[in-house]
Structure formats: structure tokens, C-alpha cells
CSV table of C-alpha atoms in Angstrom, one decimal:
chain,number,residue,atom,x,y,z
A,265,MET,CA,-11.4,1.3,15.1
A,266,THR,CA,-9.2,-1.8,14.7
A,267,LEU,CA,-9.7,-4.4,12.1
A,268,THR,CA,-7.9,-7.5,13.3
A,269,ALA,CA,-6.9,-10.0,10.6
A,270,PRO,CA,-6.0,-13.6,11.1
A,271,GLN,CA,-2.8,-14.3,13.0
A,272,ARG,CA,0.2,-12.8,11.3
A,273,ALA,CA,2.2,-15.2,9.0
A,274,PRO,CA,5.7,-16.0,10.1
A,275,GLY,CA,8.5,-14.3,8.3
A,276,GLY,CA,7.9,-10.7,9.3
A,277,ILE,CA,6.7,-7.8,7.2
A,278,ASN,CA,8.9,-8.2,4.2
A,279,ARG,CA,8.3,-11.8,3.2
A,280,PRO,CA,9.7,-12.5,-0.3
A,281,GLY,CA,7.2,-12.4,-3.2
A,282,LEU,CA,4.8,-10.0,-1.4
A,283,PRO,CA,4.4,-6.2,-1.4
A,284,ARG,CA,7.3,-5.2,0.8
A,285,GLY,CA,7.2,-2.6,3.5
A,286,ASP,CA,10.2,-0.8,2.1
A,287,VAL,CA,8.4,-0.5,-1.4
A,288,LEU,CA,5.4,1.1,0.3
A,289,ALA,CA,7.8,3.3,2.3
A,290,THR,CA,9.5,4.5,-0.9
A,291,MET,CA,6.1,5.3,-2.5
A,292,MET,CA,5.0,7.2,0.5
A,293,GLY,CA,8.2,9.2,0.6
A,294,LEU,CA,7.7,10.1,-3.1
A,295,THR,CA,4.1,11.1,-2.4
A,296,VAL,CA,5.1,13.4,0.4
A,297,CYS,CA,7.6,15.1,-2.0
A,298,LEU,CA,4.6,15.9,-4.2
A,299,LEU,CA,2.5,17.6,-1.5
A,300,PRO,CA,3.5,21.2,-2.5
A,301,PHE,CA,2.7,20.7,-6.2
A,302,LEU,CA,-1.0,21.5,-6.4
A,303,VAL,CA,-1.0,23.6,-9.6
A,304,PRO,CA,-1.7,23.1,-12.3
A,305,ALA,CA,-4.7,21.2,-10.9
A,306,GLY,CA,-6.5,18.3,-12.5
A,307,PRO,CA,-10.2,17.6,-12.7
A,308,GLY,CA,-11.9,18.4,-9.4
A,309,ASN,CA,-8.8,20.1,-8.1
A,310,THR,CA,-6.9,16.8,-8.0
A,311,ALA,CA,-3.1,16.8,-8.0
A,312,LEU,CA,-0.2,14.4,-8.6
A,313,ALA,CA,-0.1,13.8,-4.8
A,314,ASP,CA,-3.6,12.3,-5.0
A,315,VAL,CA,-2.3,9.7,-7.5
A,316,GLY,CA,0.5,8.8,-5.2
A,317,MET,CA,-1.9,8.6,-2.2
A,318,THR,CA,-4.2,6.2,-4.2
A,319,LEU,CA,-1.3,3.9,-5.1
A,320,CYS,CA,0.0,3.9,-1.6
A,321,ILE,CA,-3.4,3.0,-0.2
A,322,GLY,CA,-3.7,0.1,-2.6
A,323,LEU,CA,-0.2,-1.1,-1.7
A,324,ALA,CA,-0.9,-0.7,2.0
A,325,LEU,CA,-4.1,-2.7,1.7
A,326,LEU,CA,-2.4,-5.5,-0.2
A,327,TRP,CA,0.5,-5.6,2.1
A,328,SER,CA,-1.6,-5.7,5.3
A,329,VAL,CA,-3.9,-8.4,3.9
A,330,ARG,CA,-1.0,-10.6,2.8
A,331,GLU,CA,0.9,-10.2,6.0
A,332,HIS,CA,-2.1,-10.5,8.2
A,333,LEU,CA,-1.4,-7.2,9.9
A,334,PRO,CA,-3.9,-5.7,12.4
A,335,VAL,CA,-5.0,-2.5,10.7
A,336,LYS,CA,-6.0,0.6,12.6
A,337,VAL,CA,-8.2,3.2,11.0
A,338,PRO,CA,-7.5,6.3,13.1
A,339,TYR,CA,-10.0,9.2,13.3
A,340,LEU,CA,-12.7,7.0,11.9
A,341,LEU,CA,-15.5,8.1,14.2
A,342,GLY,CA,-15.0,11.8,13.5
A,343,ILE,CA,-14.8,11.3,9.7
A,344,ALA,CA,-17.8,9.0,9.8
A,345,GLY,CA,-19.8,11.8,11.5
A,346,LEU,CA,-18.6,14.3,8.9
A,347,LEU,CA,-19.5,11.9,6.1
A,348,LEU,CA,-22.9,11.1,7.5
A,349,GLY,CA,-23.7,14.7,8.1
A,350,GLY,CA,-22.6,15.7,4.6
A,351,ALA,CA,-24.5,12.9,2.9
A,352,PHE,CA,-27.7,13.6,4.9
A,353,ALA,CA,-27.5,17.3,4.3
A,354,ALA,CA,-26.9,16.8,0.6
A,355,TYR,CA,-30.0,14.4,0.5
A,356,VAL,CA,-32.3,16.8,2.4
A,357,ALA,CA,-31.1,19.9,0.4
A,358,GLN,CA,-31.2,17.9,-2.9
A,359,ALA,CA,-27.7,19.2,-3.6
A,360,PRO,CA,-26.0,18.5,-7.0
A,361,VAL,CA,-24.3,15.2,-7.5
A,362,GLY,CA,-21.0,17.0,-7.6
A,363,VAL,CA,-21.0,17.3,-3.8
A,364,GLY,CA,-20.1,13.6,-3.8
A,365,LEU,CA,-16.6,14.6,-4.8
A,366,VAL,CA,-16.2,16.3,-1.5
A,367,LEU,CA,-17.2,13.2,0.4
A,368,ALA,CA,-14.9,11.1,-1.8
A,369,GLN,CA,-12.1,13.4,-0.7
A,370,ASP,CA,-12.9,12.7,2.9
A,371,VAL,CA,-12.6,9.0,2.3
A,372,LEU,CA,-9.4,9.3,0.4
A,373,LEU,CA,-7.7,11.4,3.1
A,374,LEU,CA,-8.9,9.1,5.8
A,375,ALA,CA,-7.5,6.1,3.9
A,376,TRP,CA,-4.2,7.9,3.4
A,377,GLY,CA,-4.0,8.5,7.1
A,378,ALA,CA,-4.7,4.9,7.8
A,379,ALA,CA,-2.1,3.8,5.3
A,380,LEU,CA,0.5,6.0,7.0
A,381,ALA,CA,-0.5,4.6,10.4
A,382,LEU,CA,0.9,1.3,9.2
A,383,GLY,CA,4.2,2.8,10.1
A,384,ARG,CA,3.7,1.2,13.5
A,385,HIS,CA,4.7,-2.1,11.8
A,386,ASN,CA,7.7,-0.8,9.9
A,387,PRO,CA,10.0,2.1,11.0
A,388,ALA,CA,11.0,2.5,7.3
A,389,ILE,CA,7.6,4.1,6.6
A,390,VAL,CA,8.1,6.7,9.3
A,391,SER,CA,11.7,7.2,8.1
A,392,ALA,CA,10.7,7.7,4.5
A,393,VAL,CA,7.8,10.1,5.2
A,394,THR,CA,9.7,12.3,7.7
A,395,ARG,CA,12.9,12.4,5.7
A,396,ALA,CA,11.1,13.2,2.5
A,397,TRP,CA,9.1,16.0,4.2
A,398,CYS,CA,12.1,17.5,6.0
A,399,ARG,CA,14.2,17.5,2.8
A,400,THR,CA,11.6,18.6,0.4
A,401,ALA,CA,10.4,21.6,2.4
A,402,PRO,CA,13.8,23.5,2.6
A,403,VAL,CA,14.8,22.7,-1.0
A,404,TYR,CA,11.3,23.8,-2.2
A,405,SER,CA,11.5,26.9,-0.1
A,406,GLY,CA,14.9,27.8,-1.4
A,407,VAL,CA,13.9,27.4,-5.0
A,408,MET,CA,10.6,29.3,-4.6
A,409,ALA,CA,12.2,32.1,-2.6
A,410,ALA,CA,14.8,32.5,-5.4
A,411,ALA,CA,12.1,32.5,-8.0
A,412,TYR,CA,10.2,35.2,-6.0
A,413,LEU,CA,13.3,37.4,-5.7
A,414,LEU,CA,14.2,37.0,-9.4
A,415,GLY,CA,10.6,37.7,-10.5
A,416,ILE,CA,9.9,34.3,-12.0
A,417,ASN,CA,6.1,34.5,-11.5
A,418,ALA,CA,5.4,31.1,-13.1
A,419,LEU,CA,7.2,29.5,-10.1
A,420,SER,CA,6.6,32.0,-7.3
A,421,GLY,CA,2.9,32.1,-8.1
A,422,VAL,CA,2.6,35.9,-7.9
A,423,SER,CA,-0.6,37.1,-9.6
A,424,ALA,CA,-2.7,40.2,-9.8
A,425,LYS,CA,-5.3,38.5,-7.5
A,426,ASP,CA,-3.0,38.5,-4.5
A,427,GLY,CA,-0.8,41.5,-5.3
A,428,VAL,CA,2.9,40.7,-4.6
A,429,ARG,CA,2.1,37.8,-2.3
A,430,ALA,CA,3.6,34.4,-3.4
A,431,SER,CA,1.4,31.4,-3.6
A,432,TYR,CA,4.2,29.2,-5.2
A,433,THR,CA,2.7,26.0,-6.6
A,434,PHE,CA,-0.2,25.9,-4.1
A,435,GLY,CA,-2.5,28.3,-5.9
A,436,ASP,CA,-3.1,30.2,-2.6
A,437,PRO,CA,-0.7,32.2,-0.4
A,438,ASN,CA,-2.4,31.1,2.8
A,439,LEU,CA,-2.3,27.4,1.9
A,440,ALA,CA,1.4,27.8,1.0
A,441,GLY,CA,2.1,29.6,4.3
A,442,ASN,CA,0.3,26.9,6.3
A,443,TYR,CA,2.3,24.1,4.6
A,444,LEU,CA,5.6,25.8,5.3
A,445,VAL,CA,4.7,26.5,9.0
A,446,VAL,CA,3.8,22.9,9.6
A,447,SER,CA,7.0,21.8,7.7
A,448,LEU,CA,9.1,23.9,10.1
A,449,PHE,CA,7.8,22.0,13.1
A,450,VAL,CA,8.2,18.7,11.4
A,451,MET,CA,11.8,19.5,10.7
A,452,ALA,CA,12.3,20.6,14.3
A,453,ALA,CA,10.7,17.4,15.7
A,454,CYS,CA,12.8,15.2,13.5
A,455,LYS,CA,16.0,17.3,13.9
A,456,CYS,CA,16.4,16.9,10.1
A,457,PRO,CA,18.6,17.8,8.3
A,458,GLN,CA,20.9,16.2,10.9
A,459,SER,CA,23.7,18.7,10.7
A,460,PRO,CA,22.9,21.6,13.1
A,461,GLY,CA,24.4,24.1,10.7
A,462,VAL,CA,22.5,22.8,7.6
A,463,ARG,CA,19.3,22.7,9.7
A,464,ARG,CA,19.6,26.3,10.6
A,465,ILE,CA,20.0,27.2,7.0
A,466,ALA,CA,16.9,25.1,6.2
A,467,TYR,CA,15.0,27.0,8.9
A,468,ILE,CA,16.0,30.3,7.4
A,469,LEU,CA,14.9,29.2,3.9
A,470,VAL,CA,11.5,28.1,5.1
A,471,LEU,CA,11.0,31.2,7.2
A,472,ALA,CA,11.9,33.4,4.2
A,473,ALA,CA,9.4,31.5,2.0
A,474,ILE,CA,6.7,32.0,4.7
A,475,GLY,CA,7.5,35.7,4.7
A,476,PHE,CA,7.1,36.0,0.9
A,477,THR,CA,3.6,34.5,1.1
A,478,GLY,CA,2.5,37.6,3.1
A,479,SER,CA,0.1,35.3,5.0
A,480,ASN,CA,-1.1,36.9,8.3
A,481,GLY,CA,-2.6,33.6,9.3
A,482,ALA,CA,0.8,31.9,8.8
A,483,MET,CA,2.5,34.4,10.9
A,484,LEU,CA,-0.1,34.1,13.7
A,485,THR,CA,0.1,30.3,13.7
A,486,LEU,CA,3.9,30.4,13.6
A,487,LEU,CA,3.8,32.6,16.8
A,488,VAL,CA,1.3,30.2,18.4
A,489,GLY,CA,3.5,27.2,17.5
A,490,LEU,CA,6.7,28.8,18.8
A,491,VAL,CA,5.1,29.6,22.2
A,492,LEU,CA,3.7,26.1,22.6
A,493,ALA,CA,7.0,24.5,21.4
A,494,PHE,CA,8.9,26.5,24.0
A,495,THR,CA,6.4,25.4,26.7
A,496,VAL,CA,6.3,21.7,25.9
A,497,THR,CA,10.1,21.6,25.5
A,498,ARG,CA,10.4,23.1,29.0
A,499,TYR,CA,8.0,20.5,30.3
A,500,ARG,CA,9.9,17.6,28.7
A,501,ARG,CA,13.3,18.9,30.1
A,502,ARG,CA,12.3,20.4,33.4
A,503,GLY,CA,9.1,18.7,34.4
A,504,ALA,CA,5.4,19.5,34.7
A,505,LEU,CA,5.7,22.4,37.2
A,506,ILE,CA,8.1,24.3,35.0
A,507,GLY,CA,6.1,23.5,31.9
A,508,LEU,CA,2.9,24.7,33.5
A,509,THR,CA,4.6,27.8,34.9
A,510,THR,CA,5.9,28.6,31.4
A,511,LEU,CA,2.5,28.2,29.9
A,512,ALA,CA,0.9,30.4,32.6
A,513,ALA,CA,3.5,33.1,32.1
A,514,SER,CA,2.9,33.0,28.3
A,515,VAL,CA,-0.9,33.3,28.8
A,516,LEU,CA,-0.4,36.1,31.3
A,517,LEU,CA,1.9,38.0,29.0
A,518,ALA,CA,-0.5,37.7,26.1
A,519,GLY,CA,-3.3,38.8,28.4
A,520,LEU,CA,-1.4,41.9,29.5
A,521,VAL,CA,-0.6,42.8,25.9
A,522,PHE,CA,-4.2,42.4,24.9
A,523,VAL,CA,-5.6,44.4,27.8
A,524,PHE,CA,-3.0,47.2,28.3
A,525,VAL,CA,-1.1,47.5,25.0
A,526,MET,CA,-3.5,46.8,22.2
A,527,PRO,CA,-6.1,49.4,23.3
A,528,ARG,CA,-3.3,52.0,23.1
A,529,VAL,CA,-2.2,51.0,19.6
A,530,ASP,CA,-4.0,52.6,16.7
A,531,LEU,CA,-4.2,49.5,14.4
A,532,GLY,CA,-5.8,51.5,11.7
A,533,GLN,CA,-2.9,53.9,11.6
A,534,VAL,CA,-0.4,51.0,11.6
A,535,ARG,CA,-2.3,49.4,8.7
A,536,GLU,CA,-2.2,52.7,6.8
A,537,ALA,CA,1.5,52.9,7.3
A,538,ALA,CA,1.9,49.3,6.1
A,539,ALA,CA,-0.3,50.0,3.1
A,540,GLY,CA,1.9,52.8,2.1
A,541,SER,CA,5.2,51.0,2.6
A,542,VAL,CA,6.8,48.1,0.8
A,543,PRO,CA,4.4,46.1,-1.5
A,544,LEU,CA,4.6,42.9,0.5
A,545,LEU,CA,3.5,44.7,3.7
A,546,ARG,CA,0.8,46.6,1.7
A,547,ASP,CA,-0.7,43.3,0.4
A,548,SER,CA,-0.5,41.5,3.7
A,549,PHE,CA,-0.8,43.4,6.9
A,550,GLY,CA,-1.9,46.5,5.1
A,551,ARG,CA,-5.0,44.6,3.9
A,552,SER,CA,-5.6,42.9,7.3
A,553,GLY,CA,-8.3,45.4,8.3
A,554,SER,CA,-10.5,44.7,5.2
A,555,SER,CA,-9.8,41.0,5.5
A,556,THR,CA,-10.9,41.0,9.2
A,557,SER,CA,-14.0,42.9,8.3
A,558,GLU,CA,-14.9,40.5,5.4
A,559,ARG,CA,-14.4,37.5,7.6
A,560,ALA,CA,-16.6,39.0,10.3
A,561,THR,CA,-19.3,39.7,7.7
A,562,ILE,CA,-19.0,36.1,6.5
A,563,VAL,CA,-19.4,34.7,10.1
A,564,HIS,CA,-22.4,37.0,10.7
A,565,GLU,CA,-24.2,36.0,7.5
A,566,GLY,CA,-23.3,32.3,7.9
A,567,THR,CA,-24.6,32.3,11.5
A,568,ASN,CA,-27.9,33.9,10.4
A,569,LEU,CA,-28.1,31.3,7.6
A,570,PHE,CA,-27.6,28.4,10.0
A,571,PHE,CA,-30.4,29.7,12.4
A,572,GLU,CA,-32.7,30.2,9.4
A,573,GLY,CA,-32.3,26.5,8.5
A,574,ASP,CA,-33.3,23.3,10.2
A,575,ALA,CA,-29.8,22.3,11.5
A,576,THR,CA,-29.4,19.5,8.8
A,577,GLY,CA,-27.0,21.6,6.7
A,578,TYR,CA,-27.0,22.7,3.0
A,579,GLY,CA,-24.6,20.1,1.7
A,580,PRO,CA,-20.8,19.9,1.4
A,581,ALA,CA,-19.2,22.9,-0.4
A,582,ARG,CA,-22.6,24.6,-0.7
A,583,THR,CA,-22.1,27.6,1.6
A,584,LYS,CA,-21.6,30.1,-1.2
A,585,ALA,CA,-24.6,28.7,-3.2
A,586,ALA,CA,-26.8,28.8,0.0
A,587,LEU,CA,-25.9,32.4,0.7
A,588,ALA,CA,-26.6,33.3,-2.9
A,589,ALA,CA,-30.0,31.5,-2.8
A,590,ASN,CA,-30.9,33.5,0.4
A,591,GLN,CA,-29.8,36.7,-1.3
A,592,ALA,CA,-27.2,37.5,1.3
A,593,PRO,CA,-25.4,40.8,0.7
A,594,TYR,CA,-21.9,39.2,0.8
A,595,VAL,CA,-21.6,35.8,-0.9
A,596,LYS,CA,-18.4,34.0,-0.1
A,597,GLU,CA,-17.2,30.6,1.1
A,598,ALA,CA,-17.0,30.3,4.9
A,599,HIS,CA,-13.2,30.3,5.1
A,600,ASN,CA,-13.7,28.7,8.5
A,601,ASP,CA,-13.9,25.0,9.2
A,602,TYR,CA,-16.1,25.4,12.3
A,603,LEU,CA,-18.7,27.5,10.6
A,604,ALA,CA,-18.5,25.6,7.3
A,605,THR,CA,-19.1,22.3,9.0
A,606,LEU,CA,-22.2,23.6,10.8
A,607,LEU,CA,-23.6,25.2,7.6
A,608,GLU,CA,-22.8,22.4,5.2
A,609,ARG,CA,-23.0,19.2,7.3
A,610,GLY,CA,-25.3,20.3,10.1
A,611,LEU,CA,-25.3,19.2,13.7
A,612,ILE,CA,-24.3,15.7,12.8
A,613,GLY,CA,-21.2,17.0,11.0
A,614,ALA,CA,-20.5,19.3,13.9
A,615,LEU,CA,-20.5,16.3,16.3
A,616,GLY,CA,-18.2,14.5,13.9
A,617,LEU,CA,-15.8,17.5,13.8
A,618,LEU,CA,-15.8,17.5,17.6
A,619,ALA,CA,-15.0,13.8,17.7
A,620,LEU,CA,-12.2,14.3,15.2
A,621,GLY,CA,-10.8,17.2,17.3
A,622,LEU,CA,-10.9,15.1,20.5
A,623,ALA,CA,-9.2,12.2,18.7
A,624,ILE,CA,-6.4,14.5,17.5
A,625,GLY,CA,-6.1,16.2,20.9
A,626,VAL,CA,-5.7,12.8,22.8
A,627,ARG,CA,-3.0,11.7,20.4
A,628,CYS,CA,-1.1,15.0,20.6
A,629,PHE,CA,-1.2,14.7,24.4
A,630,ARG,CA,0.3,11.3,24.3
A,631,LEU,CA,3.1,12.5,22.1
A,632,VAL,CA,3.8,15.2,24.7
A,633,VAL,CA,3.9,12.9,27.7
A,634,GLY,CA,5.0,9.6,26.2
A,635,ASN,CA,8.3,8.1,24.9
A,636,LEU,CA,8.9,6.3,21.6
A,637,PRO,CA,10.8,3.1,21.3
A,638,GLU,CA,14.5,3.5,20.4
A,639,SER,CA,14.1,2.7,16.7
A,640,TYR,CA,11.4,5.4,16.3
A,641,ALA,CA,13.0,7.9,18.7
A,642,ALA,CA,16.0,8.0,16.4
A,643,LEU,CA,13.7,9.1,13.6
A,644,VAL,CA,11.6,11.6,15.6
A,645,PRO,CA,13.8,12.6,18.5
A,646,ARG,CA,11.4,15.3,19.7
A,647,PRO,CA,7.9,14.0,19.0
A,648,TRP,CA,6.3,16.6,21.4
A,649,LEU,CA,7.0,19.2,18.7
A,650,LEU,CA,4.8,17.3,16.3
A,651,ALA,CA,2.0,17.7,18.9
A,652,VAL,CA,2.4,21.5,18.6
A,653,ILE,CA,1.0,21.2,15.0
A,654,GLY,CA,-2.4,20.3,16.5
A,655,PRO,CA,-3.1,23.7,18.0
A,656,ILE,CA,-1.5,25.3,14.9
A,657,MET,CA,-4.1,23.7,12.7
A,658,ALA,CA,-6.9,24.3,15.1
A,659,THR,CA,-6.1,28.0,15.0
A,660,ALA,CA,-5.8,28.0,11.3
A,661,ALA,CA,-9.2,26.3,11.0
A,662,GLY,CA,-10.7,29.5,12.3
A,663,PHE,CA,-9.7,31.4,9.1
A,664,TYR,CA,-9.1,28.7,6.5
A,665,GLU,CA,-10.9,25.5,5.7
A,666,VAL,CA,-8.1,23.0,6.5
A,667,LEU,CA,-9.9,19.7,6.6
A,668,HIS,CA,-8.9,18.8,3.1
A,669,PHE,CA,-5.3,20.0,3.3
A,670,ARG,CA,-3.2,17.0,2.2
A,671,HIS,CA,-0.3,17.9,4.5
A,672,LEU,CA,-2.7,17.9,7.5
A,673,TRP,CA,-3.6,14.3,6.8
A,674,THR,CA,0.0,13.4,6.2
A,675,TRP,CA,0.8,14.8,9.7
A,676,LEU,CA,-2.3,13.0,11.2
A,677,GLY,CA,-1.2,9.7,9.8
A,678,LEU,CA,2.3,10.1,11.1
A,679,VAL,CA,1.0,11.1,14.5
A,680,ALA,CA,-1.3,8.0,14.6
A,681,ALA,CA,1.6,5.7,13.7
A,682,LEU,CA,3.8,7.1,16.5
A,683,VAL,CA,1.1,6.9,19.1
A,684,LEU,CA,0.2,3.3,18.0
A,685,VAL,CA,3.9,2.4,18.4
A,686,MET,CA,3.8,3.8,22.0
A,687,GLN,CA,0.7,1.7,22.7
A,688,ASP,CA,2.3,-1.4,21.3
A,689,GLN,CA,5.4,-0.8,23.5
A,690,GLN,CA,3.2,-0.4,26.6
A,691,LYS,CA,1.4,-3.7,25.8
A,692,LYS,CA,4.7,-5.5,25.5
A,693,ARG,CA,5.9,-4.2,28.8
A,694,ALA,CA,2.6,-5.2,30.5
A,695,SER,CA,2.7,-8.7,29.1
């Protein structure tokens, strides 16, 4: 959805006496630096990054109004469906007032993405966000990996709940692993740090930090991302035929492994061996059997709960309460965005999620096939690697609830800005 303001005032985006694009860019960069610091959490699981997002949204609004900038609100249709489905479900189910906080989070993250999309008007915003992300992730990883190895649990986030798995300052090992996997591909897309040698060291630090989380989901999404990154890079360098051939070969190889290799591997025996080996393997892959069984039980119970209802949903963040009210034998949150949306926001919310997924998919496709203007290409030399994060998050949504991940919406806002820049460039060429 585009909100077109009056004709833009002369003098560009940094007119003296008004909120400057570079001030907004600096604030956004600082906010991105705060993304990993989620604990200790404030009221309603708020974090310092939320304060930064709110300030940036205010600055962006003031800047766009004063400069008469056309404002694009990307992903509006999908989020509107999720909001409407959640509000209607909460009303029908007479859910507690507290569920409104979940809907407020939807609005905040949508507004944060729209603020980041203003990067179409000023490359400094894209520069600040990407550089802050690409520099924060490896430094953060290095510090946290050192804390893990030195046994500084206050920093590494190791607790009895997760065994020896590190959650760092995220409060959850899977969330930490997902942020780091996404960061790895942002660094690769931006080729930042610029020095190849320093960049390799940064990759190693991030990979080590991912390993210490012991997150099986992070490892799976990393593998998915690497295969897709190789495929789209071959497409960009060698053309569509080579790209499609590479993708087909990858799918065929995966199919052969699944059909001929996996049936001959005793996963139970492998898990038992992992459970009796080093503590990190014990608490990650060694527990994968029970984790898989638990998730299957949750999906089964959640599916039954959905069909027992009237398709309106039980209200945002109400899956656990609804299972308990129906005396389900295993009461847990959905840990799955697709199931959680159906249960909590009903069919209306599911349509909203579908619209959101389509909007993201279209933008990712444009990043793969399109070209950025020179000023933006210097900041993100390989934008097609940003597109790889889309399937990564879609895969992660099958075993996490990722819709409120702050780094997801930071990536979505960045993607929207770059795609809008491509569209602006095409319009200039056509005129």
C-alpha cells in the first residue's frame, strides 16, 4: 500500500532544520546493534531494541511528512489479515485483554519494516543498517563464543533448562541460532567486512557461535541456505539453465539420500551415540528424537483442537491455554507459525499469513532476478543472497514461531527498501 503525500519539497531529503535522513540512518544502525540483546527482558518481553524501533518510527514519520516523501507500507495486506484474524478470534473467544499486546507487537514490527523501507530514498539508511548488522554479528559471536569456552554463563546463557547449549543474550538457543544463521547470509550478501581475510574470520566466529547453541533447527536452515545460495549464485553467474540444473541436481541428491540412505541409517542408534558423547551433542542431536516426538504430539493435538473449534481461532498467544482448557494430554505452545496462526487467528489469520508469504516470495524473486542501482549495489553487491533468507525463515517457521523475531522484520524492511529502489529505477528508465 502506498500513501502518496503532496509533491516533495525542493532541497532533497536532508533539508536544513528538519529531521535528516542521516540522523534516522544512525538511529537505525544503533537499533540493529541492539537486536541480539533480548535479556534481561522488560515488561511484556520488551527489549532495548523496541525502544530504538519506536524512536526510529517516530523520526521516520516526521521526516517523511516534512519532506513530502511517498511512503510505502510493505506487507500491509498480510499483517492486516493477521491482525483482523487475531482481533476477531480474541473477541469471539473472550480472550484476556493481555492478548492485545501481541497485536501491538504486530503493528510495531510492521511500522519498523515500513520505516526501514524508507531506505529507498536515502542509501545512508541501507548503509547504516547493513554495516551495523554485519559488524555486530561477528563481534557479538566472538565475545559470546569466548564466554562459552571460558564458562562465563552470565554471558553465554548456559542454564540447566537447556543443558550445555548456549542461548547468549537471546534467552533461547534456537532464537540465537536463527539470528546468527540469518546474519551469516546478510554478511555474505553485503560482502562485509570488506577485507576477504577478515570476512572469513567473521564467518568462522559466527559459525562457531551457531555450533555452541546446539540448535538442530539452525543447522538445518543453514544447510538449506547454503544449497540455495549456491544455486542462485550459479544462476546469476551462468544463467537460468545452469541455475535450474543445479537446483534440480540438489533436489535429486536430497531425494536419493532420503529414499536410499536414510532407511538404512538407524537414527535411534546414532542419537544414542550422540547422547553418550560430548555434552553439546548430547543436548542437541542426542535429544532430537524426543524433540521430534514432542513436536509431532503438539501438531496432532493442535490439529484436533482446530477441527473441534469453529475456525475463528482462540486468540493470539492462546494455544497453550486452549489446550489446557480442552484437557489435552500434552499442553505446550505450538512452536510452529503455520499451526499457531490457524489455532490462534483462525482462517482469516491463515489467509493473512498466506498473503504475507506471497508478498515476501515476490520480493525475494525480484532480488534474485533484478539489479540494484550503482549506489545501492555498492552496499549490497549480492542481493540474491538476501533472498535466500526467505526460504530459511519459511523452514524455521515449521518448528519455531518466527513472526515476532525482530531480526526477521529488520530483514523484511531491508528487502522492501531494495526492491522499491529497483522499481524506482525501472520507472525512471521507462519515463
